[in-house]
């Protein structure tokens, strides 16, 4: 059922299994227990960083499938996307796992766009099992999007560190695991920000716009959720988004508003404003916060993945950075239906 | 320029930009300048030591020692870039490590390493100068303009 820009999932699809993979830098980070598989080498025995990213996504998919006790043939669709040119790491992964594939792009918001679409398809009987996931690799993404650190440039304190990792979720009609109850599809929000080293500031209004739309569409009070989790705003973006929410009259508590980019690394790691990349929200939500739902620490979360939809070319052509955020709400579920 | 660009933005975007400006982490400009000054100065000091070395122990004069000095500095940079240290110096020092010839060396070498995965011809060969290319172009062009000015002043200015 659609209400405003929010889907309400009456049949309450479940997130029955997840798989997360991380690199060596993430292993030394703040939440190493969020990863099912950790690598100790950024090449992951591959000949390029793009192939390493593909390896991580394949492993995350295979782990999620194995964990669910389903066979590959029982999964109807794979929905995924990433940040590399034409999304080849995801395409190659779709080829490896051999499941009918939807490619999507919302930059770092792809993780929750995938989860929202998967839940909607399952809710409306379009499928029974859907795998959705995304991956990013620090070295591959840096060379794609930004100015790699190896060029010797100085990054400002607002810049972020792309997470090396992959996160996958398996959505099913029945089974055990958290329920997916609703999803809000965000609008593109462009506040004319132009600095690719300050993505948090560019994406914060998109996150706020989607959160407000979600609460408005469902007529919910912000206290309904134990946690509202943004994808990769970083320390700067989180602070800006929090103040923006308060300014718009949303009485949100600071400890209720967390950001995957701000929790994934320790403060003494040289990541400046925090983590980013498609894997940031994927590993944060599928690895860390879904685990909190499962062990009962929290009951209801709203996962808001944020994406900056610029390209290196649009930035060089003095374009602004349009941003988007997609929100999915998850509720702890009893073990079986 | 920045103000002119800002005027074209809708008022909502202008007020947001002002709102976020108050909250974003500021670049520590003074500290960055000091770091750049001292690290840049230190690189030049090393260069001066190498030049002195070449003059004292080898058969170079003050005029001819420049080329081997630059080559030595670039060789050291190559090792630092290859082993992954130069980017850390770059993050610390900013312009201090970017402006001297070592910054130029790092830009060439890091681009070459980055594109190794696309092969030697289209990868390394095609991309090695993607950063340094503009340094070479505008360096040669400004040298040409300066030479032109000098020639005009000497020929017609009677200097």
mmCIF file with all atom_site columns, C-alpha atoms in Angstrom, chain A residues 160-328:
data_model
loop_
_atom_site.group_PDB
_atom_site.id
_atom_site.type_symbol
_atom_site.label_atom_id
_atom_site.label_alt_id
_atom_site.label_comp_id
_atom_site.label_asym_id
_atom_site.label_entity_id
_atom_site.label_seq_id
_atom_site.pdbx_PDB_ins_code
_atom_site.Cartn_x
_atom_site.Cartn_y
_atom_site.Cartn_z
_atom_site.occupancy
_atom_site.B_iso_or_equiv
_atom_site.pdbx_formal_charge
_atom_site.auth_seq_id
_atom_site.auth_comp_id
_atom_site.auth_asym_id
_atom_site.auth_atom_id
_atom_site.pdbx_PDB_model_num
ATOM 1   C CA . UNK A 1 160 ? 35.294 10.690  4.341   1.00 0.00 ? 160 UNK A CA 1
ATOM 2   C CA . UNK A 1 161 ? 36.888 7.277   3.892   1.00 0.00 ? 161 UNK A CA 1
ATOM 3   C CA . UNK A 1 162 ? 35.197 4.771   1.568   1.00 0.00 ? 162 UNK A CA 1
ATOM 4   C CA . UNK A 1 163 ? 34.479 1.518   3.367   1.00 0.00 ? 163 UNK A CA 1
ATOM 5   C CA . UNK A 1 164 ? 36.019 -1.634  1.893   1.00 0.00 ? 164 UNK A CA 1
ATOM 6   C CA . UNK A 1 165 ? 33.326 -4.223  2.301   1.00 0.00 ? 165 UNK A CA 1
ATOM 7   C CA . UNK A 1 166 ? 30.118 -5.795  1.111   1.00 0.00 ? 166 UNK A CA 1
ATOM 8   C CA . UNK A 1 167 ? 26.752 -6.357  2.737   1.00 0.00 ? 167 UNK A CA 1
ATOM 9   C CA . UNK A 1 168 ? 23.876 -8.565  1.598   1.00 0.00 ? 168 UNK A CA 1
ATOM 10  C CA . UNK A 1 169 ? 20.424 -9.269  2.914   1.00 0.00 ? 169 UNK A CA 1
ATOM 11  C CA . UNK A 1 170 ? 18.041 -12.051 1.988   1.00 0.00 ? 170 UNK A CA 1
ATOM 12  C CA . UNK A 1 171 ? 14.379 -11.046 2.095   1.00 0.00 ? 171 UNK A CA 1
ATOM 13  C CA . UNK A 1 172 ? 11.711 -13.720 2.298   1.00 0.00 ? 172 UNK A CA 1
ATOM 14  C CA . UNK A 1 173 ? 7.972  -14.057 2.689   1.00 0.00 ? 173 UNK A CA 1
ATOM 15  C CA . UNK A 1 174 ? 8.281  -16.319 5.718   1.00 0.00 ? 174 UNK A CA 1
ATOM 16  C CA . UNK A 1 175 ? 11.020 -17.424 8.042   1.00 0.00 ? 175 UNK A CA 1
ATOM 17  C CA . UNK A 1 176 ? 12.829 -16.078 11.057  1.00 0.00 ? 176 UNK A CA 1
ATOM 18  C CA . UNK A 1 177 ? 14.283 -12.615 11.363  1.00 0.00 ? 177 UNK A CA 1
ATOM 19  C CA . UNK A 1 178 ? 13.303 -8.967  11.584  1.00 0.00 ? 178 UNK A CA 1
ATOM 20  C CA . UNK A 1 179 ? 10.195 -7.761  9.741   1.00 0.00 ? 179 UNK A CA 1
ATOM 21  C CA . UNK A 1 180 ? 10.398 -5.109  7.075   1.00 0.00 ? 180 UNK A CA 1
ATOM 22  C CA . UNK A 1 181 ? 7.359  -2.951  7.754   1.00 0.00 ? 181 UNK A CA 1
ATOM 23  C CA . UNK A 1 182 ? 7.613  0.065   5.477   1.00 0.00 ? 182 UNK A CA 1
ATOM 24  C CA . UNK A 1 183 ? 9.896  1.929   3.112   1.00 0.00 ? 183 UNK A CA 1
ATOM 25  C CA . UNK A 1 184 ? 10.046 5.562   2.082   1.00 0.00 ? 184 UNK A CA 1
ATOM 26  C CA . UNK A 1 185 ? 11.438 6.368   -1.341  1.00 0.00 ? 185 UNK A CA 1
ATOM 27  C CA . UNK A 1 186 ? 13.311 9.641   -1.241  1.00 0.00 ? 186 UNK A CA 1
ATOM 28  C CA . UNK A 1 187 ? 13.265 12.583  -3.597  1.00 0.00 ? 187 UNK A CA 1
ATOM 29  C CA . UNK A 1 188 ? 16.423 14.045  -5.067  1.00 0.00 ? 188 UNK A CA 1
ATOM 30  C CA . UNK A 1 189 ? 17.431 16.990  -2.894  1.00 0.00 ? 189 UNK A CA 1
ATOM 31  C CA . UNK A 1 190 ? 19.963 19.465  -4.232  1.00 0.00 ? 190 UNK A CA 1
ATOM 32  C CA . UNK A 1 191 ? 21.051 22.328  -2.032  1.00 0.00 ? 191 UNK A CA 1
ATOM 33  C CA . UNK A 1 192 ? 23.677 23.520  -4.478  1.00 0.00 ? 192 UNK A CA 1
ATOM 34  C CA . UNK A 1 193 ? 26.579 22.057  -2.508  1.00 0.00 ? 193 UNK A CA 1
ATOM 35  C CA . UNK A 1 194 ? 29.580 21.595  -4.770  1.00 0.00 ? 194 UNK A CA 1
ATOM 36  C CA . UNK A 1 195 ? 32.404 20.257  -2.585  1.00 0.00 ? 195 UNK A CA 1
ATOM 37  C CA . UNK A 1 196 ? 33.003 16.514  -3.178  1.00 0.00 ? 196 UNK A CA 1
ATOM 38  C CA . UNK A 1 197 ? 35.119 16.547  -0.006  1.00 0.00 ? 197 UNK A CA 1
ATOM 39  C CA . UNK A 1 198 ? 32.050 17.434  2.041   1.00 0.00 ? 198 UNK A CA 1
ATOM 40  C CA . UNK A 1 199 ? 29.469 14.810  1.147   1.00 0.00 ? 199 UNK A CA 1
ATOM 41  C CA . UNK A 1 200 ? 27.965 14.743  4.635   1.00 0.00 ? 200 UNK A CA 1
ATOM 42  C CA . UNK A 1 201 ? 26.884 18.355  4.269   1.00 0.00 ? 201 UNK A CA 1
ATOM 43  C CA . UNK A 1 202 ? 25.475 17.695  0.791   1.00 0.00 ? 202 UNK A CA 1
ATOM 44  C CA . UNK A 1 203 ? 23.549 14.574  1.843   1.00 0.00 ? 203 UNK A CA 1
ATOM 45  C CA . UNK A 1 204 ? 22.188 15.736  5.208   1.00 0.00 ? 204 UNK A CA 1
ATOM 46  C CA . UNK A 1 205 ? 19.160 17.605  3.731   1.00 0.00 ? 205 UNK A CA 1
ATOM 47  C CA . UNK A 1 206 ? 18.222 14.511  1.692   1.00 0.00 ? 206 UNK A CA 1
ATOM 48  C CA . UNK A 1 207 ? 18.281 12.349  4.819   1.00 0.00 ? 207 UNK A CA 1
ATOM 49  C CA . UNK A 1 208 ? 16.197 14.891  6.711   1.00 0.00 ? 208 UNK A CA 1
ATOM 50  C CA . UNK A 1 209 ? 13.720 15.204  3.832   1.00 0.00 ? 209 UNK A CA 1
ATOM 51  C CA . UNK A 1 210 ? 13.176 11.434  3.713   1.00 0.00 ? 210 UNK A CA 1
ATOM 52  C CA . UNK A 1 211 ? 12.903 11.052  7.504   1.00 0.00 ? 211 UNK A CA 1
ATOM 53  C CA . UNK A 1 212 ? 10.305 13.838  7.677   1.00 0.00 ? 212 UNK A CA 1
ATOM 54  C CA . UNK A 1 213 ? 8.381  12.345  4.732   1.00 0.00 ? 213 UNK A CA 1
ATOM 55  C CA . UNK A 1 214 ? 8.400  8.946   6.449   1.00 0.00 ? 214 UNK A CA 1
ATOM 56  C CA . UNK A 1 215 ? 7.090  10.284  9.745   1.00 0.00 ? 215 UNK A CA 1
ATOM 57  C CA . UNK A 1 216 ? 4.477  12.393  7.943   1.00 0.00 ? 216 UNK A CA 1
ATOM 58  C CA . UNK A 1 217 ? 3.246  9.585   5.669   1.00 0.00 ? 217 UNK A CA 1
ATOM 59  C CA . UNK A 1 218 ? 2.861  7.132   8.539   1.00 0.00 ? 218 UNK A CA 1
ATOM 60  C CA . UNK A 1 219 ? 1.796  9.804   11.054  1.00 0.00 ? 219 UNK A CA 1
ATOM 61  C CA . UNK A 1 220 ? 4.408  8.581   13.465  1.00 0.00 ? 220 UNK A CA 1
ATOM 62  C CA . UNK A 1 221 ? 6.194  10.311  16.262  1.00 0.00 ? 221 UNK A CA 1
ATOM 63  C CA . UNK A 1 222 ? 9.963  10.109  16.060  1.00 0.00 ? 222 UNK A CA 1
ATOM 64  C CA . UNK A 1 223 ? 9.943  8.238   19.400  1.00 0.00 ? 223 UNK A CA 1
ATOM 65  C CA . UNK A 1 224 ? 8.385  5.270   17.568  1.00 0.00 ? 224 UNK A CA 1
ATOM 66  C CA . UNK A 1 225 ? 11.881 4.221   16.546  1.00 0.00 ? 225 UNK A CA 1
ATOM 67  C CA . UNK A 1 226 ? 14.582 3.162   18.959  1.00 0.00 ? 226 UNK A CA 1
ATOM 68  C CA . UNK A 1 227 ? 17.162 4.207   16.430  1.00 0.00 ? 227 UNK A CA 1
ATOM 69  C CA . UNK A 1 228 ? 17.177 6.221   13.240  1.00 0.00 ? 228 UNK A CA 1
ATOM 70  C CA . UNK A 1 229 ? 20.276 5.157   11.339  1.00 0.00 ? 229 UNK A CA 1
ATOM 71  C CA . UNK A 1 230 ? 21.702 7.134   8.461   1.00 0.00 ? 230 UNK A CA 1
ATOM 72  C CA . UNK A 1 231 ? 24.066 5.536   5.975   1.00 0.00 ? 231 UNK A CA 1
ATOM 73  C CA . UNK A 1 232 ? 27.179 7.610   5.532   1.00 0.00 ? 232 UNK A CA 1
ATOM 74  C CA . UNK A 1 233 ? 26.725 11.197  6.641   1.00 0.00 ? 233 UNK A CA 1
ATOM 75  C CA . UNK A 1 234 ? 29.892 11.002  8.734   1.00 0.00 ? 234 UNK A CA 1
ATOM 76  C CA . UNK A 1 235 ? 30.468 13.014  11.905  1.00 0.00 ? 235 UNK A CA 1
ATOM 77  C CA . UNK A 1 236 ? 29.933 16.352  10.167  1.00 0.00 ? 236 UNK A CA 1
ATOM 78  C CA . UNK A 1 237 ? 26.853 15.337  8.212   1.00 0.00 ? 237 UNK A CA 1
ATOM 79  C CA . UNK A 1 238 ? 25.269 13.669  11.235  1.00 0.00 ? 238 UNK A CA 1
ATOM 80  C CA . UNK A 1 239 ? 25.660 16.825  13.289  1.00 0.00 ? 239 UNK A CA 1
ATOM 81  C CA . UNK A 1 240 ? 24.172 18.955  10.507  1.00 0.00 ? 240 UNK A CA 1
ATOM 82  C CA . UNK A 1 241 ? 21.262 16.539  9.931   1.00 0.00 ? 241 UNK A CA 1
ATOM 83  C CA . UNK A 1 242 ? 20.505 16.343  13.656  1.00 0.00 ? 242 UNK A CA 1
ATOM 84  C CA . UNK A 1 243 ? 20.359 20.123  13.987  1.00 0.00 ? 243 UNK A CA 1
ATOM 85  C CA . UNK A 1 244 ? 18.283 20.338  10.814  1.00 0.00 ? 244 UNK A CA 1
ATOM 86  C CA . UNK A 1 245 ? 15.762 17.834  12.210  1.00 0.00 ? 245 UNK A CA 1
ATOM 87  C CA . UNK A 1 246 ? 15.534 19.751  15.483  1.00 0.00 ? 246 UNK A CA 1
ATOM 88  C CA . UNK A 1 247 ? 15.111 22.993  13.575  1.00 0.00 ? 247 UNK A CA 1
ATOM 89  C CA . UNK A 1 248 ? 12.208 21.463  11.619  1.00 0.00 ? 248 UNK A CA 1
ATOM 90  C CA . UNK A 1 249 ? 10.519 20.584  14.884  1.00 0.00 ? 249 UNK A CA 1
ATOM 91  C CA . UNK A 1 250 ? 11.316 16.859  15.038  1.00 0.00 ? 250 UNK A CA 1
ATOM 92  C CA . UNK A 1 251 ? 12.046 16.158  18.701  1.00 0.00 ? 251 UNK A CA 1
ATOM 93  C CA . UNK A 1 252 ? 14.780 13.612  18.094  1.00 0.00 ? 252 UNK A CA 1
ATOM 94  C CA . UNK A 1 253 ? 17.251 12.622  20.805  1.00 0.00 ? 253 UNK A CA 1
ATOM 95  C CA . UNK A 1 254 ? 20.932 12.799  19.916  1.00 0.00 ? 254 UNK A CA 1
ATOM 96  C CA . UNK A 1 255 ? 21.575 9.190   21.066  1.00 0.00 ? 255 UNK A CA 1
ATOM 97  C CA . UNK A 1 256 ? 18.627 8.005   18.973  1.00 0.00 ? 256 UNK A CA 1
ATOM 98  C CA . UNK A 1 257 ? 20.187 9.343   15.783  1.00 0.00 ? 257 UNK A CA 1
ATOM 99  C CA . UNK A 1 258 ? 23.203 7.327   14.677  1.00 0.00 ? 258 UNK A CA 1
ATOM 100 C CA . UNK A 1 259 ? 25.221 7.126   11.494  1.00 0.00 ? 259 UNK A CA 1
ATOM 101 C CA . UNK A 1 260 ? 26.956 4.044   10.063  1.00 0.00 ? 260 UNK A CA 1
ATOM 102 C CA . UNK A 1 261 ? 29.806 6.210   8.758   1.00 0.00 ? 261 UNK A CA 1
ATOM 103 C CA . UNK A 1 262 ? 30.384 7.582   12.241  1.00 0.00 ? 262 UNK A CA 1
ATOM 104 C CA . UNK A 1 263 ? 30.421 4.178   13.980  1.00 0.00 ? 263 UNK A CA 1
ATOM 105 C CA . UNK A 1 264 ? 32.346 1.980   11.559  1.00 0.00 ? 264 UNK A CA 1
ATOM 106 C CA . UNK A 1 265 ? 35.820 3.305   12.402  1.00 0.00 ? 265 UNK A CA 1
ATOM 107 C CA . UNK A 1 266 ? 37.571 4.132   15.627  1.00 0.00 ? 266 UNK A CA 1
ATOM 108 C CA . UNK A 1 267 ? 38.382 7.750   16.397  1.00 0.00 ? 267 UNK A CA 1
ATOM 109 C CA . UNK A 1 268 ? 42.120 7.165   16.094  1.00 0.00 ? 268 UNK A CA 1
ATOM 110 C CA . UNK A 1 269 ? 41.860 5.857   12.531  1.00 0.00 ? 269 UNK A CA 1
ATOM 111 C CA . UNK A 1 270 ? 42.736 8.510   9.929   1.00 0.00 ? 270 UNK A CA 1
ATOM 112 C CA . UNK A 1 271 ? 39.288 8.651   8.341   1.00 0.00 ? 271 UNK A CA 1
ATOM 113 C CA . UNK A 1 272 ? 38.579 12.346  9.042   1.00 0.00 ? 272 UNK A CA 1
ATOM 114 C CA . UNK A 1 273 ? 34.773 12.698  9.091   1.00 0.00 ? 273 UNK A CA 1
ATOM 115 C CA . UNK A 1 274 ? 34.055 8.936   8.997   1.00 0.00 ? 274 UNK A CA 1
ATOM 116 C CA . UNK A 1 275 ? 33.167 6.175   6.575   1.00 0.00 ? 275 UNK A CA 1
ATOM 117 C CA . UNK A 1 276 ? 31.258 6.379   3.289   1.00 0.00 ? 276 UNK A CA 1
ATOM 118 C CA . UNK A 1 277 ? 30.549 4.245   0.243   1.00 0.00 ? 277 UNK A CA 1
ATOM 119 C CA . UNK A 1 278 ? 27.735 1.869   -0.622  1.00 0.00 ? 278 UNK A CA 1
ATOM 120 C CA . UNK A 1 279 ? 29.129 -0.767  1.742   1.00 0.00 ? 279 UNK A CA 1
ATOM 121 C CA . UNK A 1 280 ? 29.076 1.650   4.673   1.00 0.00 ? 280 UNK A CA 1
ATOM 122 C CA . UNK A 1 281 ? 25.304 1.523   5.160   1.00 0.00 ? 281 UNK A CA 1
ATOM 123 C CA . UNK A 1 282 ? 25.151 -2.103  3.999   1.00 0.00 ? 282 UNK A CA 1
ATOM 124 C CA . UNK A 1 283 ? 27.585 -3.434  6.596   1.00 0.00 ? 283 UNK A CA 1
ATOM 125 C CA . UNK A 1 284 ? 26.358 -1.032  9.270   1.00 0.00 ? 284 UNK A CA 1
ATOM 126 C CA . UNK A 1 285 ? 22.734 -2.040  8.875   1.00 0.00 ? 285 UNK A CA 1
ATOM 127 C CA . UNK A 1 286 ? 23.007 -5.706  7.837   1.00 0.00 ? 286 UNK A CA 1
ATOM 128 C CA . UNK A 1 287 ? 25.973 -6.402  10.083  1.00 0.00 ? 287 UNK A CA 1
ATOM 129 C CA . UNK A 1 288 ? 25.622 -4.211  13.138  1.00 0.00 ? 288 UNK A CA 1
ATOM 130 C CA . UNK A 1 289 ? 22.086 -2.896  13.613  1.00 0.00 ? 289 UNK A CA 1
ATOM 131 C CA . UNK A 1 290 ? 20.160 -5.964  12.386  1.00 0.00 ? 290 UNK A CA 1
ATOM 132 C CA . UNK A 1 291 ? 22.152 -7.920  14.951  1.00 0.00 ? 291 UNK A CA 1
ATOM 133 C CA . UNK A 1 292 ? 20.922 -5.483  17.607  1.00 0.00 ? 292 UNK A CA 1
ATOM 134 C CA . UNK A 1 293 ? 17.340 -6.153  16.434  1.00 0.00 ? 293 UNK A CA 1
ATOM 135 C CA . UNK A 1 294 ? 17.937 -9.881  16.661  1.00 0.00 ? 294 UNK A CA 1
ATOM 136 C CA . UNK A 1 295 ? 19.397 -9.860  20.150  1.00 0.00 ? 295 UNK A CA 1
ATOM 137 C CA . UNK A 1 296 ? 16.670 -7.561  21.414  1.00 0.00 ? 296 UNK A CA 1
ATOM 138 C CA . UNK A 1 297 ? 18.752 -4.454  22.156  1.00 0.00 ? 297 UNK A CA 1
ATOM 139 C CA . UNK A 1 298 ? 16.385 -2.457  19.953  1.00 0.00 ? 298 UNK A CA 1
ATOM 140 C CA . UNK A 1 299 ? 12.889 -3.206  18.675  1.00 0.00 ? 299 UNK A CA 1
ATOM 141 C CA . UNK A 1 300 ? 12.328 -0.773  15.842  1.00 0.00 ? 300 UNK A CA 1
ATOM 142 C CA . UNK A 1 301 ? 14.815 0.941   13.583  1.00 0.00 ? 301 UNK A CA 1
ATOM 143 C CA . UNK A 1 302 ? 14.582 3.211   10.594  1.00 0.00 ? 302 UNK A CA 1
ATOM 144 C CA . UNK A 1 303 ? 17.502 2.673   8.228   1.00 0.00 ? 303 UNK A CA 1
ATOM 145 C CA . UNK A 1 304 ? 18.090 5.709   6.014   1.00 0.00 ? 304 UNK A CA 1
ATOM 146 C CA . UNK A 1 305 ? 20.810 5.176   3.421   1.00 0.00 ? 305 UNK A CA 1
ATOM 147 C CA . UNK A 1 306 ? 22.053 8.382   1.846   1.00 0.00 ? 306 UNK A CA 1
ATOM 148 C CA . UNK A 1 307 ? 23.609 8.766   -1.571  1.00 0.00 ? 307 UNK A CA 1
ATOM 149 C CA . UNK A 1 308 ? 25.372 11.556  -3.429  1.00 0.00 ? 308 UNK A CA 1
ATOM 150 C CA . UNK A 1 309 ? 24.404 11.294  -7.088  1.00 0.00 ? 309 UNK A CA 1
ATOM 151 C CA . UNK A 1 310 ? 27.186 13.308  -8.694  1.00 0.00 ? 310 UNK A CA 1
ATOM 152 C CA . UNK A 1 311 ? 29.806 12.007  -11.073 1.00 0.00 ? 311 UNK A CA 1
ATOM 153 C CA . UNK A 1 312 ? 33.464 13.089  -11.294 1.00 0.00 ? 312 UNK A CA 1
ATOM 154 C CA . UNK A 1 313 ? 32.578 14.716  -14.611 1.00 0.00 ? 313 UNK A CA 1
ATOM 155 C CA . UNK A 1 314 ? 29.602 16.659  -13.248 1.00 0.00 ? 314 UNK A CA 1
ATOM 156 C CA . UNK A 1 315 ? 31.799 18.010  -10.446 1.00 0.00 ? 315 UNK A CA 1
ATOM 157 C CA . UNK A 1 316 ? 34.507 19.108  -12.892 1.00 0.00 ? 316 UNK A CA 1
ATOM 158 C CA . UNK A 1 317 ? 31.833 20.790  -14.980 1.00 0.00 ? 317 UNK A CA 1
ATOM 159 C CA . UNK A 1 318 ? 30.954 22.823  -11.855 1.00 0.00 ? 318 UNK A CA 1
ATOM 160 C CA . UNK A 1 319 ? 27.723 20.956  -11.255 1.00 0.00 ? 319 UNK A CA 1
ATOM 161 C CA . UNK A 1 320 ? 26.196 20.698  -7.811  1.00 0.00 ? 320 UNK A CA 1
ATOM 162 C CA . UNK A 1 321 ? 25.849 17.459  -5.847  1.00 0.00 ? 321 UNK A CA 1
ATOM 163 C CA . UNK A 1 322 ? 22.283 16.119  -5.987  1.00 0.00 ? 322 UNK A CA 1
ATOM 164 C CA . UNK A 1 323 ? 21.538 13.717  -3.145  1.00 0.00 ? 323 UNK A CA 1
ATOM 165 C CA . UNK A 1 324 ? 18.976 11.108  -2.234  1.00 0.00 ? 324 UNK A CA 1
ATOM 166 C CA . UNK A 1 325 ? 18.001 9.036   0.783   1.00 0.00 ? 325 UNK A CA 1
ATOM 167 C CA . UNK A 1 326 ? 15.840 5.925   0.989   1.00 0.00 ? 326 UNK A CA 1
ATOM 168 C CA . UNK A 1 327 ? 14.450 4.720   4.307   1.00 0.00 ? 327 UNK A CA 1
ATOM 169 C CA . UNK A 1 328 ? 13.405 1.223   5.334   1.00 0.00 ? 328 UNK A CA 1
#
